[in-house]
Short mmCIF file of C-alpha atoms and ligand atoms in Angstrom, two decimals:
data_model
loop_
_atom_site.label_atom_id
_atom_site.label_comp_id
_atom_site.label_asym_id
_atom_site.label_seq_id
_atom_site.Cartn_x
_atom_site.Cartn_y
_atom_site.Cartn_z
CA UNK A 1 0.00 0.00 0.00
CA UNK A 2 1.71 3.17 -1.18
CA UNK A 3 0.46 6.66 -0.55
CA UNK A 4 -0.65 8.69 -3.53
CA UNK A 5 2.07 10.98 -4.82
CA UNK A 6 1.28 14.06 -6.78
CA UNK A 7 2.53 17.50 -7.62
CA UNK A 8 1.84 18.80 -4.13
CA UNK A 9 3.61 16.09 -2.18
CA UNK A 10 6.02 14.34 -4.58
CA UNK A 11 8.90 16.48 -3.27
CA UNK A 12 8.10 15.37 0.28
CA UNK A 13 8.37 11.68 -0.61
CA UNK A 14 11.61 12.43 -2.39
CA UNK A 15 12.92 13.89 0.86
CA UNK A 16 11.75 10.77 2.72
CA UNK A 17 13.53 8.61 0.16
CA UNK A 18 16.70 10.50 1.06
CA UNK A 19 16.09 9.86 4.75
CA UNK A 20 14.71 13.26 5.71
CA UNK A 21 11.58 14.19 7.56
CA UNK A 22 10.72 17.37 5.68
CA UNK A 23 8.30 20.04 6.78
CA UNK A 24 6.90 22.52 4.33
CA UNK A 25 7.41 26.17 5.29
CA UNK A 26 5.55 29.18 4.00
CA UNK A 27 7.83 31.44 1.96
CA UNK A 28 6.01 34.54 3.14
CA UNK A 29 5.16 34.16 6.82
CA UNK A 30 7.34 31.17 7.71
CA UNK A 31 4.49 29.05 9.13
CA UNK A 32 5.27 25.33 9.05
CA UNK A 33 2.64 23.02 7.65
CA UNK A 34 2.06 19.35 7.16
CA UNK A 35 0.87 17.52 5.12
CA UNK A 36 2.21 19.41 2.10
CA UNK A 37 -0.27 21.62 0.30
CA UNK A 38 0.05 24.43 -2.22
CA UNK A 39 -1.25 27.35 -0.16
CA UNK A 40 -0.45 28.70 3.28
CA UNK A 41 -3.50 28.48 5.54
CA UNK A 42 -2.40 31.58 7.43
CA UNK A 43 -1.48 34.10 4.75
CA UNK A 44 -2.59 32.33 1.53
CA UNK A 45 0.84 32.64 0.00
CA UNK A 46 1.79 30.11 -2.67
CA UNK A 47 5.51 30.56 -1.97
CA UNK A 48 7.17 27.88 0.11
CA UNK A 49 10.36 26.03 0.89
CA UNK A 50 10.99 23.40 3.49
CA UNK A 51 12.99 22.60 6.58
CA UNK A 52 14.30 19.19 7.60
CA UNK A 53 13.01 18.17 11.01
CA UNK A 54 15.31 16.88 13.72
CA UNK A 55 12.77 14.07 14.05
CA UNK A 56 12.39 14.74 17.77
CA UNK A 57 9.09 15.46 19.38
CA UNK A 58 6.54 14.40 21.91
CA UNK A 59 3.50 12.21 21.53
CA UNK A 60 0.47 14.46 21.50
CA UNK A 61 -2.25 11.91 20.89
CA UNK A 62 -2.63 8.34 19.76
CA UNK A 63 -5.08 5.75 18.49
CA UNK A 64 -4.58 2.02 18.56
CA UNK A 65 -5.92 0.41 15.43
CA UNK A 66 -6.85 -3.26 15.40
CA UNK A 67 -8.83 -3.07 12.16
CA UNK A 68 -8.84 -2.93 9.22
CA UNK A 69 -5.82 -5.05 8.60
CA UNK A 70 -3.75 -4.43 5.53
CA UNK A 71 -1.15 -6.99 4.54
CA UNK A 72 2.39 -5.99 5.36
CA UNK A 73 1.58 -4.15 8.59
CA UNK A 74 1.99 -5.44 12.12
CA UNK A 75 -1.17 -5.15 14.20
CA UNK A 76 -2.26 -3.48 16.28
CA UNK A 77 -1.00 -0.28 14.71
CA UNK A 78 -0.30 2.65 16.97
CA UNK A 79 -1.21 5.76 15.04
CA UNK A 80 0.20 8.84 16.68
CA UNK A 81 0.11 12.59 16.45
CA UNK A 82 3.58 13.94 17.16
CA UNK A 83 4.28 17.47 18.27
CA UNK A 84 7.60 18.05 16.55
CA UNK A 85 10.12 20.30 18.23
CA UNK A 86 9.98 22.55 15.16
CA UNK A 87 6.46 23.41 16.25
CA UNK A 88 4.20 21.56 13.88
CA UNK A 89 2.31 18.30 14.18
CA UNK A 90 2.84 15.15 12.23
CA UNK A 91 0.64 12.06 11.98
CA UNK A 92 2.64 8.86 11.91
CA UNK A 93 2.99 5.39 13.30
CA UNK A 94 4.71 4.41 16.54
CA UNK A 95 6.96 1.37 16.23
CA UNK A 96 9.22 -0.53 18.63
CA UNK A 97 6.69 0.08 21.38
CA UNK A 98 3.91 -2.11 22.73
CA UNK A 99 0.45 -0.57 22.98
CA UNK A 100 0.43 -0.76 26.82
CA UNK A 101 3.61 1.33 26.99
CA UNK A 102 2.26 4.27 25.03
CA UNK A 103 1.88 7.44 27.06
CA UNK A 104 0.72 10.93 26.25
CA UNK A 105 3.64 13.32 26.23
CA UNK A 106 6.29 10.64 25.85
CA UNK A 107 9.39 11.71 23.92
CA UNK A 108 9.63 10.11 20.50
CA UNK A 109 12.09 10.22 17.66
CA UNK A 110 11.82 9.59 13.96
CA UNK A 111 12.98 6.28 12.61
CA UNK A 112 13.00 5.79 8.85
CA UNK A 113 11.05 2.68 7.95
CA UNK A 114 12.12 1.02 4.74
CA UNK A 115 10.07 -1.52 2.81
CA UNK A 116 11.81 -4.44 1.12
CA UNK A 117 11.41 -2.60 -2.18
CA UNK A 118 13.25 0.42 -0.80
CA UNK A 119 10.22 2.62 -0.24
CA UNK A 120 10.85 4.80 2.81
CA UNK A 121 8.32 6.12 5.26
CA UNK A 122 9.10 8.13 8.40
CA UNK A 123 7.80 6.47 11.57
CA UNK A 124 8.48 7.13 15.23
CA UNK A 125 9.76 5.14 18.18
CA UNK A 126 10.19 5.96 21.87
CA UNK A 127 13.19 8.32 22.18
CA UNK A 128 16.35 6.42 23.04
CA UNK A 129 17.75 7.28 26.43
CA UNK A 130 14.36 8.39 27.68
CA UNK A 131 13.63 7.30 31.22
CA UNK A 132 11.50 4.18 31.06
ZN1 LIG B 201 2.10 32.05 5.17
#
């Protein structure tokens, strides 16, 4: 299952393929936004560039998904909303963590997941060195 890639987000997947968690930034007011879209929601500018996230953040919210089950994923899936230290939020998947260990506010860090075919997708895991 691959996400759709188009004009608005193809660059983002290219960044992921290079191992970067990219965040789109408005070229006029500097507001960060994700997922990628053509227009700034704050100032309606069409100008943008991007920053590369450190990949560090805290878990803002999460949902544990038992269904539906797609082949190639381990269930249950822990779908998380990460508050990145750059100041924007990112929806992702928490890996290397069992559902009973998930906590609101826990520090997480980006880990680049790679499919056997080389497709890369940023995911998150509990921050290493965090107090357990
Ligand atoms: Zn703007």
